[in-house]
Amino acid sequence: MLLSLNRMGPGRYALYSIGVLVALFLLFPILFIALLSFGSSQWLQFPPPGWTLKWYRDFFDDPRWIAAILTSLKVGLCVMALSIALGLPAAFALVRGSFPGRVALRAFFTSPMIVPIVILAIALYAVFLRLGLNGTFIGFVAAHLILALPFSIICIVNALEGFDEAIEKAAIVCGASKLEAICRITLPSIRLGIFAGALFSFLISWDEVVLGIFMASPSLQTLPVKMWTTLRQDLSPVIAAASTLLIVVTMAVMALAAFIRRRSEP
Amino acid sequence: MSSTAPVLVSIRDLVKRFGPTTAVDGVSLDVAQGEFLTFLGSSGSGKTTTLFIVAGFEDPTGGDVLIDGRSVLSVAPNKRNIGMVFQRYTLFPHLSVFDNVAFPLAVRRRPRHEIEQAVKETLALVRLEEFAARKPGQLSGGQQQRVALARALVYKPRILLMDEPLAALDKKLREEIQIEIRRIHRELGVTILYVTHDQEEALRLSDRIAVFSHGRVVQVGSGADLYERPADAFVAGFIGNSNFLPARVRGVDAERTAVELPNGAVVAGRTDSALASGGEASLMIRPEKLFLVNGRDAPDANYDCRVDVTLRDSTYLGDSLQREVVTPWGQCLMVRQTGDAEALSHAGTGAALTLCWHSGDARVFRKTAGSSAPRS
C-alpha cells in the first residue's frame, strides 16, 4: 500500500488521535442523551447526580408512548415492504429496459432526495387534505414511501448493474424459464441490494419527523412526532429515554445489515 | 469426424442486422452429429452472434436454424435442450458448485437421487469432485469454467455451445483445459460449436473450422485444409504465418499460375479461382516453405522459383531458425528453417542469398482491397 501505517512512524499517533476525536465528535450527542436518560435529575442535569431507570418505567407505563412506538413500527414495516415491492420492478425497468426516457426517468425517481422535505410536506398536506388522508395510517405510509423509494431503487439498481446478465442467460440455457431464472438466480444474487434497500426504507420512515408532523393527528403519531409534540409541552427525561430507544432500534437494524453482509460474503 | 455422420445442426442463410449494421450476412453451415466445429474470426466478425442465434438469445433477421431437420427459431432458449459455456464466468454466485451443476436437473424436476448421481458423475468428468461444497468465489478462473462445463453437460444435451470459454485464462491454463475439452468431446461424443478468435486454439480442438469475416463464412474445412489450401488471402493470413508478395498475373494453366514479381522474376503458384492475365495478384508462401541457398550453389531441381535476397536478421528459436530477408523491391520476408538450420548458420547480416521454393507450395490470390496482407 502506498500509504502504510507501519511506515508512518510517530505520525501515525497523530492520525489515531484525529480518528478518535472525530468518532467522539460524532458519538457525543448520542452518548449524552443516553447518559441523561439514566440520570436521576428531573431537569436533565449533567453530569447526573444519580442513576435511575425511572424514565424508562414512565415511558413504558404511558400507553401513548407505546401507541407511538407501535405506530412507528407498523408504518416502517409497511413502507419497507411497499418500497421493495415497487422498487424492484422499477429497478429492473431502469436497468434492463430500453425505452425512450429511461435516463430521465431514473433521475426523476431519485428527485424526492433533492426536494426539500418541508416543501414535500406542505404539498402532500394540501393534496392529502383533499383526499382525506391526513391523520390516517395510509397517509403516513404513502408520505414516507415517497422518501424511501429513491433509496430502495438506488440500492437495487446498483446491485442489478453489478450482476452480469450472462448469469441469468446461463440459467435460461440450463432450462429455466425467464421467471424461474429471475426468482432462483437473479434475485438471490442481488439480495444484498434488496436487503439494503429494505433496511434503508425502514430507517427513513422510523426516524422521519417533518412529514410526520404534517400527517399526524392527536390519535395517530409516530415515535419522533410524539417526541416532538411532548417536547413542545415540557422537557422531561422521558424524552431522553424515548430518544435512546429510537437510537437502539436504529443501531440494531444497522447491526443486522452488517451481519447479513458479512455472512453472505464468500 | 467422418462425413457420413448425419447432420444435426443446419444453419441456413442466416442474417442478423442491428439497425444499420449487418452482424451476420448469409451464413450457411451444416454440423454433423458428434462434430467439433469452431467459428474462428476476429471480434465483430459475426461468430458470436451466430452462436447466440443458435442458442436462442437473438432472433435472426432472416434465415433458419434447424436441429434434426426441424426449425428451432420458435423454440424458447430454455426449451432447446442445448448446453452452453459463456466467455464470462456465469456460475450462480450464491450456490455451491454442487448446486450449480444440479440446477439444470432441478429445474427439470428430476428426482433427488438421480440428480446426486448425475452431478457426481459430471463433476468427476471435469475432475472437480472434491470441490462440490465450495462457492464459485472460492474457485480459480479455470476451475469456474470447468464447473460451467459440467453444468452445461449434466443434462446430457446433444449440442454444446462454447463462446470463447477460455479467453479470460492465461496461456498455460488454457492449454490444460483445451486438452480436457478434447477428452470430454471424445468421451461423450457431444456435438460442439465453439467460438474463438485464437487460431491456435481452433487448430488444436476442432474437427472443422469455419473462418468468419465481416459476417460471412469465408471458408470451412479441417485445420490442414485451411492451412494448406486457404481460399483467399484473408484465411491465409488468419491461419498461421504467411508472406504475401505483390505479383502480376502472366499466364494461367490448369495447374499453375505464372506471376511476375516486382523485380521482373517470373515465378508460379497454385490457384483455385480463375485469374485474368495481367491482373494484380498476391503470391502467398508460408515461412517454412521457403529455403535459402548460397547464391553460388547449384539450384535444386525441386525448387523451381527463385528470388535474390539480402539477409537482414537471424533469430535462433531452438527448434528452428527464423530469418528475415529483404527482396530487391525492399519487402521484408520471413523464412523459417528447421532441420538443417546449421546449413547457412555462418551467413551474416547483409549476405547475398537466393530464396527459393517449390511452386506447388505457393498460392496466388486475386488482389482485393485491403486483403493483401491482413496479418502476419
Tab-separated table of N, CA, C and O in Angstrom, chain A residues 166 170 173-174, chain B residues 48 51-52 55 57 82-91 126 141-142 144-153 155 159-166 177 181 192-195:
chain	number	residue	atom	x	y	z
A	166	ALA	N	-25.356	-12.263	-18.140
A	166	ALA	CA	-24.994	-13.554	-18.742
A	166	ALA	C	-25.295	-14.702	-17.784
A	166	ALA	O	-25.565	-15.820	-18.215
A	170	ALA	N	-27.348	-17.912	-18.638
A	170	ALA	CA	-26.862	-19.271	-18.394
A	170	ALA	C	-27.953	-20.108	-17.745
A	170	ALA	O	-28.149	-21.272	-18.095
A	173	VAL	N	-30.422	-21.096	-20.460
A	173	VAL	CA	-29.918	-22.200	-21.288
A	173	VAL	C	-30.026	-23.517	-20.528
A	173	VAL	O	-30.293	-24.564	-21.096
A	174	CYS	N	-29.829	-23.441	-19.218
A	174	CYS	CA	-29.913	-24.648	-18.380
A	174	CYS	C	-31.326	-25.206	-18.322
A	174	CYS	O	-31.534	-26.271	-17.751
B	48	THR	N	-19.956	-14.830	-32.752
B	48	THR	CA	-20.699	-14.936	-31.501
B	48	THR	C	-22.193	-14.724	-31.734
B	48	THR	O	-23.029	-15.415	-31.154
B	51	LEU	N	-23.664	-17.854	-32.935
B	51	LEU	CA	-23.804	-18.810	-31.826
B	51	LEU	C	-25.012	-18.451	-30.954
B	51	LEU	O	-25.776	-19.329	-30.540
B	52	PHE	N	-25.181	-17.132	-30.698
B	52	PHE	CA	-26.294	-16.708	-29.845
B	52	PHE	C	-27.640	-16.943	-30.529
B	52	PHE	O	-28.642	-17.149	-29.844
B	55	ALA	N	-28.338	-20.500	-29.893
B	55	ALA	CA	-28.752	-20.670	-28.505
B	55	ALA	C	-30.164	-20.152	-28.271
B	55	ALA	O	-30.841	-20.591	-27.349
B	57	PHE	N	-30.819	-16.693	-28.013
B	57	PHE	CA	-30.792	-15.390	-27.345
B	57	PHE	C	-30.985	-14.238	-28.322
B	57	PHE	O	-31.264	-13.121	-27.915
B	82	ILE	N	-30.010	-27.273	-25.147
B	82	ILE	CA	-28.645	-27.060	-25.614
B	82	ILE	C	-27.808	-26.682	-24.400
B	82	ILE	O	-28.294	-25.985	-23.510
B	83	GLY	N	-26.577	-27.152	-24.354
B	83	GLY	CA	-25.668	-26.733	-23.283
B	83	GLY	C	-24.846	-25.554	-23.748
B	83	GLY	O	-24.592	-25.413	-24.942
B	84	MET	N	-24.478	-24.670	-22.819
B	84	MET	CA	-23.679	-23.528	-23.241
B	84	MET	C	-22.697	-23.103	-22.153
B	84	MET	O	-23.034	-23.056	-20.983
B	85	VAL	N	-21.483	-22.793	-22.593
B	85	VAL	CA	-20.476	-22.230	-21.700
B	85	VAL	C	-20.137	-20.843	-22.242
B	85	VAL	O	-19.870	-20.693	-23.427
B	86	PHE	N	-20.161	-19.848	-21.347
B	86	PHE	CA	-20.004	-18.471	-21.777
B	86	PHE	C	-18.563	-17.996	-21.601
B	86	PHE	O	-17.766	-18.610	-20.894
B	87	GLN	N	-18.275	-16.869	-22.239
B	87	GLN	CA	-16.937	-16.280	-22.119
B	87	GLN	C	-16.686	-15.803	-20.700
B	87	GLN	O	-15.636	-16.023	-20.135
B	88	ARG	N	-17.696	-15.133	-20.133
B	88	ARG	CA	-17.535	-14.635	-18.765
B	88	ARG	C	-17.897	-15.731	-17.782
B	88	ARG	O	-18.544	-16.705	-18.134
B	89	TYR	N	-17.489	-15.553	-16.540
B	89	TYR	CA	-17.822	-16.535	-15.512
B	89	TYR	C	-19.296	-16.386	-15.173
B	89	TYR	O	-19.730	-15.345	-14.713
B	90	THR	N	-20.071	-17.426	-15.402
B	90	THR	CA	-21.520	-17.318	-15.212
B	90	THR	C	-22.031	-18.303	-14.175
B	90	THR	O	-23.197	-18.642	-14.187
B	91	LEU	N	-21.169	-18.765	-13.277
B	91	LEU	CA	-21.686	-19.628	-12.210
B	91	LEU	C	-22.604	-18.806	-11.317
B	91	LEU	O	-22.405	-17.609	-11.144
B	126	VAL	N	-15.091	-33.546	-15.091
B	126	VAL	CA	-14.222	-32.361	-15.182
B	126	VAL	C	-13.200	-32.354	-14.043
B	126	VAL	O	-12.521	-31.361	-13.822
B	141	GLY	N	-10.286	-19.127	-11.914
B	141	GLY	CA	-10.996	-18.939	-13.179
B	141	GLY	C	-11.125	-20.242	-13.965
B	141	GLY	O	-12.177	-20.550	-14.510
B	142	GLY	N	-10.043	-20.994	-14.002
B	142	GLY	CA	-10.059	-22.255	-14.746
B	142	GLY	C	-11.035	-23.247	-14.137
B	142	GLY	O	-11.788	-23.915	-14.848
B	144	GLN	N	-13.655	-22.467	-12.366
B	144	GLN	CA	-15.017	-21.971	-12.603
B	144	GLN	C	-15.519	-22.399	-13.975
B	144	GLN	O	-16.661	-22.811	-14.130
B	145	GLN	N	-14.625	-22.290	-14.976
B	145	GLN	CA	-15.071	-22.662	-16.321
B	145	GLN	C	-15.276	-24.167	-16.435
B	145	GLN	O	-16.105	-24.624	-17.221
B	146	ARG	N	-14.535	-24.939	-15.666
B	146	ARG	CA	-14.765	-26.386	-15.692
B	146	ARG	C	-16.088	-26.728	-15.027
B	146	ARG	O	-16.807	-27.620	-15.488
B	147	VAL	N	-16.451	-26.000	-13.960
B	147	VAL	CA	-17.765	-26.205	-13.351
B	147	VAL	C	-18.858	-25.802	-14.343
B	147	VAL	O	-19.866	-26.494	-14.504
B	148	ALA	N	-18.625	-24.672	-15.038
B	148	ALA	CA	-19.602	-24.223	-16.041
B	148	ALA	C	-19.771	-25.292	-17.118
B	148	ALA	O	-20.877	-25.534	-17.609
B	149	LEU	N	-18.671	-25.939	-17.484
B	149	LEU	CA	-18.716	-27.015	-18.472
B	149	LEU	C	-19.543	-28.186	-17.933
B	149	LEU	O	-20.392	-28.742	-18.635
B	150	ALA	N	-19.311	-28.520	-16.650
B	150	ALA	CA	-20.068	-29.613	-16.031
B	150	ALA	C	-21.558	-29.270	-16.008
B	150	ALA	O	-22.403	-30.120	-16.299
B	151	ARG	N	-21.872	-28.012	-15.673
B	151	ARG	CA	-23.264	-27.596	-15.611
B	151	ARG	C	-23.922	-27.698	-16.982
B	151	ARG	O	-25.101	-28.006	-17.104
B	152	ALA	N	-23.133	-27.420	-18.043
B	152	ALA	CA	-23.682	-27.465	-19.397
B	152	ALA	C	-23.828	-28.896	-19.898
B	152	ALA	O	-24.546	-29.140	-20.864
B	153	LEU	N	-23.141	-29.848	-19.249
B	153	LEU	CA	-23.163	-31.227	-19.744
B	153	LEU	C	-24.047	-32.147	-18.912
B	153	LEU	O	-24.397	-33.235	-19.362
B	155	TYR	N	-27.070	-32.395	-18.055
B	155	TYR	CA	-28.373	-32.874	-18.553
B	155	TYR	C	-28.243	-33.524	-19.920
B	155	TYR	O	-29.219	-33.686	-20.630
B	159	ILE	N	-26.098	-30.952	-28.059
B	159	ILE	CA	-25.301	-29.866	-28.625
B	159	ILE	C	-24.728	-29.020	-27.500
B	159	ILE	O	-25.436	-28.646	-26.571
B	160	LEU	N	-23.447	-28.731	-27.592
B	160	LEU	CA	-22.791	-27.870	-26.604
B	160	LEU	C	-22.230	-26.648	-27.320
B	160	LEU	O	-21.473	-26.782	-28.287
B	161	LEU	N	-22.649	-25.462	-26.877
B	161	LEU	CA	-22.139	-24.224	-27.456
B	161	LEU	C	-21.099	-23.640	-26.509
B	161	LEU	O	-21.315	-23.588	-25.307
B	162	MET	N	-19.976	-23.193	-27.055
B	162	MET	CA	-18.951	-22.604	-26.206
B	162	MET	C	-18.504	-21.287	-26.823
B	162	MET	O	-18.012	-21.250	-27.941
B	163	ASP	N	-18.706	-20.212	-26.050
B	163	ASP	CA	-18.412	-18.873	-26.561
B	163	ASP	C	-17.113	-18.371	-25.929
B	163	ASP	O	-17.145	-17.789	-24.859
B	164	GLU	N	-15.993	-18.622	-26.568
B	164	GLU	CA	-14.683	-18.208	-26.063
B	164	GLU	C	-14.530	-18.508	-24.571
B	164	GLU	O	-14.216	-17.615	-23.778
B	165	PRO	N	-14.751	-19.753	-24.162
B	165	PRO	CA	-14.773	-20.044	-22.719
B	165	PRO	C	-13.425	-19.853	-22.048
B	165	PRO	O	-13.355	-19.722	-20.835
B	166	LEU	N	-12.342	-19.847	-22.821
B	166	LEU	CA	-11.020	-19.795	-22.209
B	166	LEU	C	-10.353	-18.440	-22.389
B	166	LEU	O	-9.183	-18.260	-22.030
B	177	ILE	N	-6.936	-26.835	-20.226
B	177	ILE	CA	-8.377	-27.064	-20.348
B	177	ILE	C	-8.731	-27.463	-21.779
B	177	ILE	O	-9.673	-28.220	-22.000
B	181	ILE	N	-11.118	-30.461	-22.727
B	181	ILE	CA	-12.276	-30.334	-23.620
B	181	ILE	C	-12.204	-31.395	-24.725
B	181	ILE	O	-13.199	-32.038	-25.060
B	192	ILE	N	-20.154	-30.156	-30.686
B	192	ILE	CA	-19.709	-28.893	-30.091
B	192	ILE	C	-19.576	-27.802	-31.155
B	192	ILE	O	-18.957	-28.006	-32.193
B	193	LEU	N	-20.199	-26.670	-30.875
B	193	LEU	CA	-19.961	-25.454	-31.660
B	193	LEU	C	-19.146	-24.519	-30.774
B	193	LEU	O	-19.595	-24.131	-29.702
B	194	TYR	N	-17.967	-24.158	-31.231
B	194	TYR	CA	-17.004	-23.467	-30.379
B	194	TYR	C	-16.612	-22.163	-31.054
B	194	TYR	O	-16.278	-22.154	-32.243
B	195	VAL	N	-16.663	-21.069	-30.300
B	195	VAL	CA	-16.290	-19.774	-30.858
B	195	VAL	C	-14.948	-19.344	-30.272
B	195	VAL	O	-14.740	-19.424	-29.060
